[in-house]
Every structure is written in structure tokens, then in C-alpha cells.
C-alpha atoms as a PDB file:
ATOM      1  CA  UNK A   1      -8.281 -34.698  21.508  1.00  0.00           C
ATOM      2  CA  UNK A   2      -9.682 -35.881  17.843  1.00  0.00           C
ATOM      3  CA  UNK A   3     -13.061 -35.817  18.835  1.00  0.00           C
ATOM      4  CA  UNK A   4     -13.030 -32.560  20.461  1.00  0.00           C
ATOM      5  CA  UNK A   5     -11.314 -31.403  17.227  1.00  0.00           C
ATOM      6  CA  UNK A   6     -13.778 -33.442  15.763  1.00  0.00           C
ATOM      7  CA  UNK A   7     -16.670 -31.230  17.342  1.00  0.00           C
ATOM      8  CA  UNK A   8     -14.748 -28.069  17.099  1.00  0.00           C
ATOM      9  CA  UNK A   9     -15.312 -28.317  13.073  1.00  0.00           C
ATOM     10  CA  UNK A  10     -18.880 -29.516  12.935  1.00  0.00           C
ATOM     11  CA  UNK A  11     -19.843 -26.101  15.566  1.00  0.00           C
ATOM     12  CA  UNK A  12     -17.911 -23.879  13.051  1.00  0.00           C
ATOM     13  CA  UNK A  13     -19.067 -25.524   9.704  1.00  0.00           C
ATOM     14  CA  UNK A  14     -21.133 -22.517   9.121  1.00  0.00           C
ATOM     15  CA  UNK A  15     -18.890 -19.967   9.350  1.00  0.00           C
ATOM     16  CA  UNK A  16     -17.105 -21.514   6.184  1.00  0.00           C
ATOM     17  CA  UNK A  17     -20.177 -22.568   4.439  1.00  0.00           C
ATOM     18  CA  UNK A  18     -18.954 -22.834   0.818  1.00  0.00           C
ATOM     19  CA  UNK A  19     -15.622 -22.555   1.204  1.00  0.00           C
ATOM     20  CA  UNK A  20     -13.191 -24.981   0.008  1.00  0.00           C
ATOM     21  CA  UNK A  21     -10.871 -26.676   2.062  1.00  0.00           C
ATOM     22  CA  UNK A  22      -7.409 -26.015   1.716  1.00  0.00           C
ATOM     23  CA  UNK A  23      -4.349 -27.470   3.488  1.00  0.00           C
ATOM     24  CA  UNK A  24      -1.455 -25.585   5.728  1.00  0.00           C
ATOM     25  CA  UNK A  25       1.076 -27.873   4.339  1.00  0.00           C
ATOM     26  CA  UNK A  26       0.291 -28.144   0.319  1.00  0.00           C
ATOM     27  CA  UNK A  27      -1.076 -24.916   0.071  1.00  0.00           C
ATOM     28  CA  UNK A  28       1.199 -22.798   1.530  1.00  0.00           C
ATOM     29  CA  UNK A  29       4.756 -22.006   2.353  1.00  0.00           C
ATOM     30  CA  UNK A  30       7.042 -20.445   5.296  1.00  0.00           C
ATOM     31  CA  UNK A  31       9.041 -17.855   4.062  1.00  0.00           C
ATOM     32  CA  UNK A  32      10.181 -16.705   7.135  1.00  0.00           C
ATOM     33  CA  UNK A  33      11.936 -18.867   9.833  1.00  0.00           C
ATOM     34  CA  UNK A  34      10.425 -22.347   9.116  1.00  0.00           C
ATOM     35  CA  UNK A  35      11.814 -23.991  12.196  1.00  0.00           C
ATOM     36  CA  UNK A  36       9.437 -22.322  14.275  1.00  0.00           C
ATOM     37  CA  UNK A  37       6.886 -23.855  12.163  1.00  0.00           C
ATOM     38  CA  UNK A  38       4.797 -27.254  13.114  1.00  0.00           C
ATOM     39  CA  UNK A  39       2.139 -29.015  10.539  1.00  0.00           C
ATOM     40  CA  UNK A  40      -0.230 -31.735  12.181  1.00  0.00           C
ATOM     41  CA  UNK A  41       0.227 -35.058  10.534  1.00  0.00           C
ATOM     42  CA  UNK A  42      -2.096 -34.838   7.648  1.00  0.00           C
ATOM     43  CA  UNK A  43      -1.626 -30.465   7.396  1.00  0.00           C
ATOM     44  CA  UNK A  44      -4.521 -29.152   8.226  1.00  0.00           C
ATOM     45  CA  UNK A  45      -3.120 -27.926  11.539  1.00  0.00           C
ATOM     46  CA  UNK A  46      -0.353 -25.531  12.060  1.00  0.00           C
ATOM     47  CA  UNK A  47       1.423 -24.146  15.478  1.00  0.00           C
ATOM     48  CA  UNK A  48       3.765 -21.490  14.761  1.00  0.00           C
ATOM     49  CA  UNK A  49       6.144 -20.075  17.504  1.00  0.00           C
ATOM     50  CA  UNK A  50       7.882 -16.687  18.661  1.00  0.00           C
ATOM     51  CA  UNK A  51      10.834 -17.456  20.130  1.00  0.00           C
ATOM     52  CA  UNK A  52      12.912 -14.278  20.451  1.00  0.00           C
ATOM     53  CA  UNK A  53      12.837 -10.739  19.390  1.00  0.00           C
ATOM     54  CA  UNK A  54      14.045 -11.550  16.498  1.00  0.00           C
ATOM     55  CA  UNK A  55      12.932 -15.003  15.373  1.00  0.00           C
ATOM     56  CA  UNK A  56       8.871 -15.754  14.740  1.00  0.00           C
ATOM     57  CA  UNK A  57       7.158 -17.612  12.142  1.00  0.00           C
ATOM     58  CA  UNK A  58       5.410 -16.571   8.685  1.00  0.00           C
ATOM     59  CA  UNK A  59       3.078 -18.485   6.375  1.00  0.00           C
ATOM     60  CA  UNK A  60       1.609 -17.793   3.377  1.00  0.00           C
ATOM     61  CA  UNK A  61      -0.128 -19.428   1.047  1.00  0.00           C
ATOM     62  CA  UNK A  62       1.330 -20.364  -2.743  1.00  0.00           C
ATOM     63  CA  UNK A  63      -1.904 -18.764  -4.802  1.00  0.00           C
ATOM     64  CA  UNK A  64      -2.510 -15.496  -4.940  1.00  0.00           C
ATOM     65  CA  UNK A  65      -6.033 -13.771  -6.018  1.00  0.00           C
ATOM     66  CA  UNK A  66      -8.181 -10.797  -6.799  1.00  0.00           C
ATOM     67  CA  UNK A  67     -11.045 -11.131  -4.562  1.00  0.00           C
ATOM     68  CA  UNK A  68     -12.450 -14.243  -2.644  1.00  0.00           C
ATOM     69  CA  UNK A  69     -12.689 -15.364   0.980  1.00  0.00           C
ATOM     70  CA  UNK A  70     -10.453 -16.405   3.127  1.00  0.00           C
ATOM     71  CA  UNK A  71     -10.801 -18.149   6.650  1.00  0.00           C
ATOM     72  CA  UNK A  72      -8.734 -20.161   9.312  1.00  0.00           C
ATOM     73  CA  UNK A  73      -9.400 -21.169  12.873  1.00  0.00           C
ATOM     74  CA  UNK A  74      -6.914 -19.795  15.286  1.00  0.00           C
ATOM     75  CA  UNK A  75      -6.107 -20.671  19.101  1.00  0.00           C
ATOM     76  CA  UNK A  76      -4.259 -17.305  20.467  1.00  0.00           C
ATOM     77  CA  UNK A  77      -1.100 -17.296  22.780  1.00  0.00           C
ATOM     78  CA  UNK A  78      -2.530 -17.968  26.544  1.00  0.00           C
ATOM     79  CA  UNK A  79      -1.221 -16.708  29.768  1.00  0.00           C
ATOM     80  CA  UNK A  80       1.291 -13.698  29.533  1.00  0.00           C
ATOM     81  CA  UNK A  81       1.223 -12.916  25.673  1.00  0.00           C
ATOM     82  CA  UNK A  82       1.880  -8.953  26.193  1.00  0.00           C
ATOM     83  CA  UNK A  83       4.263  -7.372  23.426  1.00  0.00           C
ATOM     84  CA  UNK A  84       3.153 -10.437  20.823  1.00  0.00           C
ATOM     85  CA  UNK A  85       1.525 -10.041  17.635  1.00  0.00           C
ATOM     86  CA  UNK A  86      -0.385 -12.821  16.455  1.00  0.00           C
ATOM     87  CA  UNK A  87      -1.643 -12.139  12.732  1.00  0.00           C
ATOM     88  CA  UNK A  88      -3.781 -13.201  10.051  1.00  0.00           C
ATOM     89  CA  UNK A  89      -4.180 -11.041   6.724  1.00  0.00           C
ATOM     90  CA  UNK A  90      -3.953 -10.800   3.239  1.00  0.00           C
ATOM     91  CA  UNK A  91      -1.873  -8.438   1.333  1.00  0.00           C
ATOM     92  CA  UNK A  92       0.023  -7.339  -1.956  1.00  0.00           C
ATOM     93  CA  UNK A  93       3.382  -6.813  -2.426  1.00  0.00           C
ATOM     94  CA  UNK A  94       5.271  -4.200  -4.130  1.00  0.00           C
ATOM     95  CA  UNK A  95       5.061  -0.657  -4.034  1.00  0.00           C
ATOM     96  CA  UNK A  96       1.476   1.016  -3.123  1.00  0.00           C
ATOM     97  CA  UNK A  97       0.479  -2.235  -1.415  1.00  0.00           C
ATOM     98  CA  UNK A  98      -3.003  -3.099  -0.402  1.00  0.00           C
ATOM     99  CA  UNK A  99      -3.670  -5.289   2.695  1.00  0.00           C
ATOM    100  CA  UNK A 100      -6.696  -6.340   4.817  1.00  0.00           C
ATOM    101  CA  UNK A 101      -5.622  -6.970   8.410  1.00  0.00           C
ATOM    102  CA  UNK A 102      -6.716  -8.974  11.677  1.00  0.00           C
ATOM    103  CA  UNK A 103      -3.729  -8.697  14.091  1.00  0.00           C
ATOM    104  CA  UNK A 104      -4.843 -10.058  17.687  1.00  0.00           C
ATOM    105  CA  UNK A 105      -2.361  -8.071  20.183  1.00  0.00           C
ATOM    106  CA  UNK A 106      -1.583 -10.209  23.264  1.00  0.00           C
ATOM    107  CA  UNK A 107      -1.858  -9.101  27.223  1.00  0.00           C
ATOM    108  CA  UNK A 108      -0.672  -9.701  30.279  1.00  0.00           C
ATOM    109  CA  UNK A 109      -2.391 -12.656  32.206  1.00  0.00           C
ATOM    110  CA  UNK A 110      -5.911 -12.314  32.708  1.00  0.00           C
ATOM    111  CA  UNK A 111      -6.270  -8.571  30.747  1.00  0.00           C
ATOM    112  CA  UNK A 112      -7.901  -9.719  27.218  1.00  0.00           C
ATOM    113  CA  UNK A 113      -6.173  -9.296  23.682  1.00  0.00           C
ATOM    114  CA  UNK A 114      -7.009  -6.568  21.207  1.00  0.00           C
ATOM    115  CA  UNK A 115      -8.680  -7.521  18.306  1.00  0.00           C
ATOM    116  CA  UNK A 116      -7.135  -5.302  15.724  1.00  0.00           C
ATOM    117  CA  UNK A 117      -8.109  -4.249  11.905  1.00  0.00           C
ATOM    118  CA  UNK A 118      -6.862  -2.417   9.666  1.00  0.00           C
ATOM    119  CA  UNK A 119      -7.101  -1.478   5.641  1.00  0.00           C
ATOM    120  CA  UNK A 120      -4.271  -0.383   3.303  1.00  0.00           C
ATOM    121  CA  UNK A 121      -5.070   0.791  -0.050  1.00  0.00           C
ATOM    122  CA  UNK A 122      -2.986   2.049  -2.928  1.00  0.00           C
ATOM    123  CA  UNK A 123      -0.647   2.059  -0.069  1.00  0.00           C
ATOM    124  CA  UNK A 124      -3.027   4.596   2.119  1.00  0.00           C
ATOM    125  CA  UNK A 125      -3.637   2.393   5.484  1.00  0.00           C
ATOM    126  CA  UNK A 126      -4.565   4.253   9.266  1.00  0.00           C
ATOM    127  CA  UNK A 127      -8.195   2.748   8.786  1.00  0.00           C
ATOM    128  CA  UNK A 128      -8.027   1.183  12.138  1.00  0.00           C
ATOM    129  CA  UNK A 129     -10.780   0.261  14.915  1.00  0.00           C
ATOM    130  CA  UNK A 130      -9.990  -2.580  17.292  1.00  0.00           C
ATOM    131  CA  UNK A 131     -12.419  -4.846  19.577  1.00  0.00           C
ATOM    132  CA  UNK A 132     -12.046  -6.509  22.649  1.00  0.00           C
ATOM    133  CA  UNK A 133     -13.097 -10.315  22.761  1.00  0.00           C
ATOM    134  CA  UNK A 134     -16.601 -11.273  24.063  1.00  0.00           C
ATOM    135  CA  UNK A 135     -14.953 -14.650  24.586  1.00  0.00           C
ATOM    136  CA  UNK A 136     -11.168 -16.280  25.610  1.00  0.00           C
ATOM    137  CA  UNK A 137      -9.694 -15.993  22.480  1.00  0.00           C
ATOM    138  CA  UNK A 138      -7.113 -18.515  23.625  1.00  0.00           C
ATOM    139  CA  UNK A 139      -8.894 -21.682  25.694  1.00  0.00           C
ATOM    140  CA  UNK A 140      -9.782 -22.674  21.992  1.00  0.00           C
ATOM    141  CA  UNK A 141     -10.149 -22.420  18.525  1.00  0.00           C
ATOM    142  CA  UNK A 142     -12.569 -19.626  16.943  1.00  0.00           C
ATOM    143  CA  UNK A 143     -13.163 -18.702  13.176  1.00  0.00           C
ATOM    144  CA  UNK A 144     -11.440 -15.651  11.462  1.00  0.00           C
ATOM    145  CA  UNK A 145     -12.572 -14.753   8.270  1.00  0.00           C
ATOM    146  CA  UNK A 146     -11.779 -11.973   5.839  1.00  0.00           C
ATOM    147  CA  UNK A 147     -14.137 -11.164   2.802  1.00  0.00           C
ATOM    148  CA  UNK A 148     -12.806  -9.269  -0.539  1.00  0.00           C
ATOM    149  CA  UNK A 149     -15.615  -8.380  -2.999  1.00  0.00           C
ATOM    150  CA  UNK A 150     -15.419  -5.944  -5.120  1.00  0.00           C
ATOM    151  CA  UNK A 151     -18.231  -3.644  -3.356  1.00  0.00           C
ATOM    152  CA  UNK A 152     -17.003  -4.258   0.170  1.00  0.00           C
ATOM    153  CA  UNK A 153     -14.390  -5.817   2.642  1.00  0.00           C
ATOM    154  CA  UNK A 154     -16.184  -7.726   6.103  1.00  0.00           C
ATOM    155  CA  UNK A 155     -14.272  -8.959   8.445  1.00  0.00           C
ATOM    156  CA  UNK A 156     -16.153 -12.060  10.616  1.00  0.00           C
ATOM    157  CA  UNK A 157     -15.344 -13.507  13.960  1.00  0.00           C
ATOM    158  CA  UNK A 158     -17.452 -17.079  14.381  1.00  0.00           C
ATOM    159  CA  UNK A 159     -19.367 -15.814  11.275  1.00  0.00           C
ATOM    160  CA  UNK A 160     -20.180 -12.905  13.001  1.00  0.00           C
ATOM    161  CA  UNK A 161     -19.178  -9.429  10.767  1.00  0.00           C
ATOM    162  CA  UNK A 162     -17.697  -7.219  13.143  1.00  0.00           C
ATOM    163  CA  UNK A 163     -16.811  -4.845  10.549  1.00  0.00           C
ATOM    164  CA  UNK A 164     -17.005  -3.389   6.748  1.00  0.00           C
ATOM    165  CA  UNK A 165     -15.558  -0.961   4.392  1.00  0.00           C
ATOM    166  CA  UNK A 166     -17.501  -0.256   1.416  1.00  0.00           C
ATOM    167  CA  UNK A 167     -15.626   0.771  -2.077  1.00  0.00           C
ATOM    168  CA  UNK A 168     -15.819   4.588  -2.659  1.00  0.00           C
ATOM    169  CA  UNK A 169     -13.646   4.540  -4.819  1.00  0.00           C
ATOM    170  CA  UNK A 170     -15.593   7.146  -7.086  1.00  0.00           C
ATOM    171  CA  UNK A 171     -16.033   9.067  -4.226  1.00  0.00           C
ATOM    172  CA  UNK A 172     -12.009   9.500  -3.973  1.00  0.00           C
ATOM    173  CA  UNK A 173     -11.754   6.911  -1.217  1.00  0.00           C
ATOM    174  CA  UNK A 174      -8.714   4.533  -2.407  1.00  0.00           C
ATOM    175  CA  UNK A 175     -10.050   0.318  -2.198  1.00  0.00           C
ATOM    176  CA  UNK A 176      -8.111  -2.689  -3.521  1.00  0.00           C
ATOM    177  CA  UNK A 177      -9.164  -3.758  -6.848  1.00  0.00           C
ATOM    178  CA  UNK A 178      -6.524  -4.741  -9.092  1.00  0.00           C
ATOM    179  CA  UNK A 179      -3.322  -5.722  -6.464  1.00  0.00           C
ATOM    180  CA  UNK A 180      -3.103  -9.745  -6.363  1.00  0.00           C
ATOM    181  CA  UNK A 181      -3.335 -10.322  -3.010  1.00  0.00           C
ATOM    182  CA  UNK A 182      -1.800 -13.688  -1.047  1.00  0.00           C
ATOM    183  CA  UNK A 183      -3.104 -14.602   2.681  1.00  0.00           C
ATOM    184  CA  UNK A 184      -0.506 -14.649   5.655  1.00  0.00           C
ATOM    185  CA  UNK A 185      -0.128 -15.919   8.981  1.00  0.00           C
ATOM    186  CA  UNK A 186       2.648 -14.728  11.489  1.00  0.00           C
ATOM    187  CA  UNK A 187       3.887 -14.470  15.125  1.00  0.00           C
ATOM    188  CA  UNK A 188       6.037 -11.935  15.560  1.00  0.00           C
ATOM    189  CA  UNK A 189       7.698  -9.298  18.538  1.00  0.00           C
ATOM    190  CA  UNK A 190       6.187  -5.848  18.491  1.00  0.00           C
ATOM    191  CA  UNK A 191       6.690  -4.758  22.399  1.00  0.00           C
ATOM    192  CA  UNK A 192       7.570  -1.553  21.519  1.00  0.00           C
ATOM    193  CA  UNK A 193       4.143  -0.946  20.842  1.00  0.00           C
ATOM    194  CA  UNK A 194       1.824  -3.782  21.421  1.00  0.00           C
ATOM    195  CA  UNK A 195       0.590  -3.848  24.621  1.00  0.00           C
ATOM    196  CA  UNK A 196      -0.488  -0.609  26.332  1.00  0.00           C
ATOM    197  CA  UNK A 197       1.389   1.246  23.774  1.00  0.00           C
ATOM    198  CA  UNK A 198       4.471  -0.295  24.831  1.00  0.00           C
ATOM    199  CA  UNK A 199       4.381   0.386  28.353  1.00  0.00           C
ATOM    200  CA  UNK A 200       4.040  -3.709  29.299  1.00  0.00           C
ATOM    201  CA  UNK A 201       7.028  -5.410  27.732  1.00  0.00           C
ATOM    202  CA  UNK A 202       7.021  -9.175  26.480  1.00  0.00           C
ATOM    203  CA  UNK A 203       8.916 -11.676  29.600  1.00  0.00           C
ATOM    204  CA  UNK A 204      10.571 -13.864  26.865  1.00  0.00           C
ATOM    205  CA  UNK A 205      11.637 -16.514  30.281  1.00  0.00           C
ATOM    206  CA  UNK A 206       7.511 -17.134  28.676  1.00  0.00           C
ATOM    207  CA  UNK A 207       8.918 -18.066  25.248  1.00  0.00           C
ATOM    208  CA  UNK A 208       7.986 -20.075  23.158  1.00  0.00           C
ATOM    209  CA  UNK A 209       4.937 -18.143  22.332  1.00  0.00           C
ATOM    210  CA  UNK A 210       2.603 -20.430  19.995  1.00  0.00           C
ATOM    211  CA  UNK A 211      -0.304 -19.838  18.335  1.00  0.00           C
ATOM    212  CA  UNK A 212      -2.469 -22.402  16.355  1.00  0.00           C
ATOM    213  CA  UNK A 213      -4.388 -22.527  13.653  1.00  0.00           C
ATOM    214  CA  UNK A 214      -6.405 -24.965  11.815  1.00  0.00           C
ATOM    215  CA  UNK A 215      -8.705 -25.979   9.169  1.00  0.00           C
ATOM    216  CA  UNK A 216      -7.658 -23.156   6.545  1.00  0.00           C
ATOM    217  CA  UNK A 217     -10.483 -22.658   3.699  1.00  0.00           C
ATOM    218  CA  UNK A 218     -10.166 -20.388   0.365  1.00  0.00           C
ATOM    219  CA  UNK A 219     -13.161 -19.201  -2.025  1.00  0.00           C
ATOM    220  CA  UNK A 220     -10.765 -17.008  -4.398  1.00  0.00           C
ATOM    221  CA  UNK A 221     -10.366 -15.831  -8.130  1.00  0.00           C
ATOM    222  CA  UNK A 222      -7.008 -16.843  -8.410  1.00  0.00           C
ATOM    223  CA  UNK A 223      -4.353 -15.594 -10.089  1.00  0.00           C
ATOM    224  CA  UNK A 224      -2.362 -17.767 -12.412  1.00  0.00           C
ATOM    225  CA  UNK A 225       1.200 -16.348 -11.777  1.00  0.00           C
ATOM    226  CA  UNK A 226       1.603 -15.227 -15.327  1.00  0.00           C
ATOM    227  CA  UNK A 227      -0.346 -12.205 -14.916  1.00  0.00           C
ATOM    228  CA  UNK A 228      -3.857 -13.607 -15.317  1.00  0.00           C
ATOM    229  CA  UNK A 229      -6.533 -12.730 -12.063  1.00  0.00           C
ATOM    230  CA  UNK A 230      -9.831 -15.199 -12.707  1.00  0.00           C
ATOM    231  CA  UNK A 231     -11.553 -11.587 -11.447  1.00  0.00           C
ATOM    232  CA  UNK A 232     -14.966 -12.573 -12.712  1.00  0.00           C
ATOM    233  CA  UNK A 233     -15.550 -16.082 -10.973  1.00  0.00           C
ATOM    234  CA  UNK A 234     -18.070 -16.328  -8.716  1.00  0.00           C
ATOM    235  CA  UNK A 235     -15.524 -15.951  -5.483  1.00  0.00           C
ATOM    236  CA  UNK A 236     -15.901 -12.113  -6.409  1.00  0.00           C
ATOM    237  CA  UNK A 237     -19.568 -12.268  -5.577  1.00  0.00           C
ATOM    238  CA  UNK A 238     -20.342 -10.043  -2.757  1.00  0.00           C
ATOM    239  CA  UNK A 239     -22.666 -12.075   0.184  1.00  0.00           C
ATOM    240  CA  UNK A 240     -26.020 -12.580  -0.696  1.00  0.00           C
ATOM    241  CA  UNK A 241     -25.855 -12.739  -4.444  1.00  0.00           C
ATOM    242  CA  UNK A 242     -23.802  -9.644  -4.402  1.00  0.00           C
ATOM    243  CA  UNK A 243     -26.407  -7.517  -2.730  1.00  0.00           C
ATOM    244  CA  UNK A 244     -23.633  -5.422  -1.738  1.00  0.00           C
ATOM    245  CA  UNK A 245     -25.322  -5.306   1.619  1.00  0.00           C
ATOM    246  CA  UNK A 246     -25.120  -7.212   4.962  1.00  0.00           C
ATOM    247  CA  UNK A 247     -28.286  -9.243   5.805  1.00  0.00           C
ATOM    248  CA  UNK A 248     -30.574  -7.664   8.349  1.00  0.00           C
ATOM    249  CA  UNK A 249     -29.459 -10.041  10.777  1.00  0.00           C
ATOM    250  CA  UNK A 250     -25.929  -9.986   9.844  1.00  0.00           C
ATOM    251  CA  UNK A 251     -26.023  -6.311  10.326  1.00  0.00           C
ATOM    252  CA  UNK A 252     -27.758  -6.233  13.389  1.00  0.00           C
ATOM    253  CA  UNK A 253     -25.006  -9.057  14.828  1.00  0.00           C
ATOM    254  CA  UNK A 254     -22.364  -6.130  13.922  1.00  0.00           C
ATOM    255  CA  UNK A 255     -23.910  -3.044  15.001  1.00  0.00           C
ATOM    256  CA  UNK A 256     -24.154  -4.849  18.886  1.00  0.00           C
ATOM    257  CA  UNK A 257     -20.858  -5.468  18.523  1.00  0.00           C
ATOM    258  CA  UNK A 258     -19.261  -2.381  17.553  1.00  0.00           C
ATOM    259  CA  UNK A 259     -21.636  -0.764  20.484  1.00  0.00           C
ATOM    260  CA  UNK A 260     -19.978  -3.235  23.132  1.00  0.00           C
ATOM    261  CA  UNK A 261     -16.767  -4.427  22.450  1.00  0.00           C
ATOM    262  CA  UNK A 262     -14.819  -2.073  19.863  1.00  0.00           C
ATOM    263  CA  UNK A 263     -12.463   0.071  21.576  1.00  0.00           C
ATOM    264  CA  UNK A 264     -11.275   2.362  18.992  1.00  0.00           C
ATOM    265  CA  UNK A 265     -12.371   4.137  15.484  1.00  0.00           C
ATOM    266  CA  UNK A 266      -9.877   6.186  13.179  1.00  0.00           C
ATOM    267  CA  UNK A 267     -13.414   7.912  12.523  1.00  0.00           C
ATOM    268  CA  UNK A 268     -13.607   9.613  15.827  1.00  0.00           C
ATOM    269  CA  UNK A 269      -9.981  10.399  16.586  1.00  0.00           C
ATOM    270  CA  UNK A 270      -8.755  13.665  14.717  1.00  0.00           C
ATOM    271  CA  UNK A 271      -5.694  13.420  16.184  1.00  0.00           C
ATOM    272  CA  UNK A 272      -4.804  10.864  13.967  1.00  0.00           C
ATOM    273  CA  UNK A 273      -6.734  12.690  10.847  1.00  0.00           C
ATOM    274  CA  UNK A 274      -4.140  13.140   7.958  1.00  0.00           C
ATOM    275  CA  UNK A 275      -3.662  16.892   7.216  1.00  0.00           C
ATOM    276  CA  UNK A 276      -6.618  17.253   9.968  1.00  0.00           C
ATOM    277  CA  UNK A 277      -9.239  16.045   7.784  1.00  0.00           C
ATOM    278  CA  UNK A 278     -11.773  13.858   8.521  1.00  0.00           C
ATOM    279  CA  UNK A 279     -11.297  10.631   5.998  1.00  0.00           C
ATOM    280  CA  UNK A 280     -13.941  11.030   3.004  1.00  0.00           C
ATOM    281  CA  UNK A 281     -15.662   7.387   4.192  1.00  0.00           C
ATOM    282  CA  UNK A 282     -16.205   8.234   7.556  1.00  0.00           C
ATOM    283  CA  UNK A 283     -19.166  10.067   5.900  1.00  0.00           C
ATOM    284  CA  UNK A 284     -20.037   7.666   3.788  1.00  0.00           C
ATOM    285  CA  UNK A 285     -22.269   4.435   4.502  1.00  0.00           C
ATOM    286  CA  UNK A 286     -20.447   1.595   5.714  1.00  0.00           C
ATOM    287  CA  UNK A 287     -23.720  -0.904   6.266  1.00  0.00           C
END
């Protein structure tokens, strides 16, 4: 088992290139139902379990910051996971909150999860798309990352970006800029939705559900907790020098993506179009 964890790191070492090394049990806390909670002897492992409809698990770390990256290896629920939400996102709190979202949405046995994103700014969210896998998201560990600059938000799986939202901000389109942010973890019950829409319901004789994670890493600009955001440090550098811009290769990894494996775009459903208007970035460059 160590030396297959052992390998596990060294094959996703470049997805966190840069990154420093944080730890599940120093850096965070559990504000919500800590029994369900298990660190690895030295913390850089976590398992966190949903064992009712009422009683998951929470983490979050103790900093909070103003752009930076963020990035954890997670092992989803295997076998019958419908109706569970496995999570892992950053987010403000108060009133008009921003948040950046991955939440993986489990399946019955042998359908595959929904990779699911999502942005919420000056409390304005319904920016979803969601992917299917290209791999078993639960027969081992795999890389989620989540990058805040202030030109863009990426979201990587194994390093590669699967998806961006630029800052139009001047062009009226709201974008987090100013909200300390802190980066969560969860498993939690959503069957009234999850899975099909809620049509497949969660078979708690499965429960425990557990999810682990590992090997947490955070490039921020933190915020000192008495109102100070180190905005400026080099964490707020966009990738590649802050070229604002994915790298050619980078953005041909995405666009092959989106093209095979995402499943849905708030850009082409009108349905779900506030007021029936088409949302001012979905014109806009994204790449």
C-alpha cells in the first residue's frame, strides 16, 4: 500500500508543480460532523464518510485567500454511490457569496459519476456544464485542481483544464475579486436530485459512503484574518506568467475534452436563461 501511494504521488507531481504542500490535519478543520472524519497517521490523508441523510462530513481549511491554487487528490465513492455528493470547492461566506465548484455526483453500479462545475459570483451562480469521466474516478486517486487568478478561473483534472471562465467583469459579467475565499471538502445526501434528477434514490443498507482524499497542496495570497488579503503575491499570477491565456497545448487538451465528455452547458440551454437571456459571457471568449 505505501509504495503504491508512493507511486501514486511521483505520476501526479506535475499536476501540483509549485504548489506547496499542505496537511489535512494542521491545516484544516471539520466543522461539520467530525466523527465521520478519518486523518492517516501523519495527515496528509483524509476519508470522510456519509452515513445517513442527515449526517456527512465537511472540511475546510483554517486560511482563507484572495486568489491562489488549490489542489487535492480524491478517490470517489465505488459501487452504488447514486444520490451522493462528493465535493471539493472553494467559497466565501456571507451574503452575495462567491464560490468555484467541482461536485462529482455518484451512480448506480457500473453507470459513471458526473463531473460537475459550477461558478457563483456576487452571489449570481447557474454557470454550470458537467463532464463525464474518461477514466474510473473511483479504482484510485486522480488530481483536482481549481485555479483563481484574477483574469480567469480553470478548473484541471490530472493537470488537464477541462474548463475556464474569464473575468468580464467590465463587460457586466459578475467574477470574484474581493470575497476571501476558504477551500472545502464534503460528503453529503442530495438524492432528491443527484442522480438522474432524482429518479435513482441512494440504498443507504450501502452506507458508509467514503470518499478519500490525499496529498492537499495550496499556492494562495492569504488572508490574515484581520482583514488583510496578500492580493498581490505571486499566487495571483495567472498560468504562464499571467498570460491570461491557456497554453496551446493546454488549450487543445480542453477543447477535446469538452467535445467528448461534457454533457451539459448553461450556454446552450435557454430554458435555464434568467429572464430568457442568453448570459453576457456566453458571447464572450472563454480560451
Amino acid at each position: 500500500m505505501k509504495s503504491s501511494r508512493a507511486l501514486l504521488l511521483v505520476a501526479v507531481a506535475a499536476a501540483v508543480a509549485g504548489l506547496a504542500a499542505a496537511n489535512f490535519r494542521d491545516d484544516c478543520d471539520i466543522p461539520w460532523e467530525p466523527q465521520n472524519a478519518r486523518f492517516t497517521g501523519d495527515g496528509n490523508g483524509l476519508s470522510m464518510s456519509l452515513v445517513s441523510n442527515y449526517s456527512g462530513c465537511m472540511l475546510r481549511t483554517k486560511k482563507q485567500y484572495i486568489y491562489g491554487t488549490v489542489s487535492t487528490l480524491i478517490q470517489l465513492v465505488p459501487g452504488n454511490s447514486a444520490g451522493t455528493v462528493t465535493t471539493y470547492y472553494v467559497s466565501s461566506v456571507g451574503e452575495y457569496h462567491d464560490e468555484i465548484d467541482f461536485e462529482f455526483l455518484g451512480n448506480e453500479t457500473g453507470q459513471p459519476y458526473t463531473f460537475h462545475t459550477n461558478l457563483f459570483a456576487d452571489g449570481v451562480g447557474h454557470k454550470e456544464m458537467q463532464f463525464k469521466p474518461w477514466f474510473d474516478p473511483t479504482s484510485g486517486f486522480h488530481n483536482y485542481t481549481i485555479s483563481w487568478s484574477p483574469c480567469m478561473v480553470v478548473w484541471y483534472v490530472d493537470s488537464v483544464p477541462i474548463r475556464v471562465f474569464r473575468n468580464y467583469k467590465a463587460n457586466g459579467v459578475p467574477y470574484p475579486t474581493s470575497r476571501p475565499m476558504y477551500a472545502y471538502s464534503s460528503i453529503w445526501a442530495a438524492e432528491d436530485w443527484a442522480t438522474q434528477g432524482g429518479r435513482v434514490k441512494t440504498d443507504w443498507s450501502k452506507a458508509p459512503f467514503v470518499a478519500n482524499y490525499d496529498n492537499i497542496q495550496l499556492d494562495i495570497c492569504e488572508c490574515s484574518g484581520y482583514g488583510g488579503c496578500a492580493t498581490g503575491c505571486s499566487a495571483a499570477a495567472a498560468p504562464y506568467n499571467g498570460a491570461c491565456q491557456l497554453s496551446p497545448s493546454e488549450l487543445g487538451q480542453m477543447q477535446r475534452v469538452q467535445s467528448k465528455y461534457m454533457i451539459y452547458n448553461y450556454c446552450v440551454d435557454p430554458k435555464n436563461w434568467a429572464n430568457g437571456q442568453e448570459p453576457a459571457e456566453c458571447k464572450l471568449s472563454q480560451y
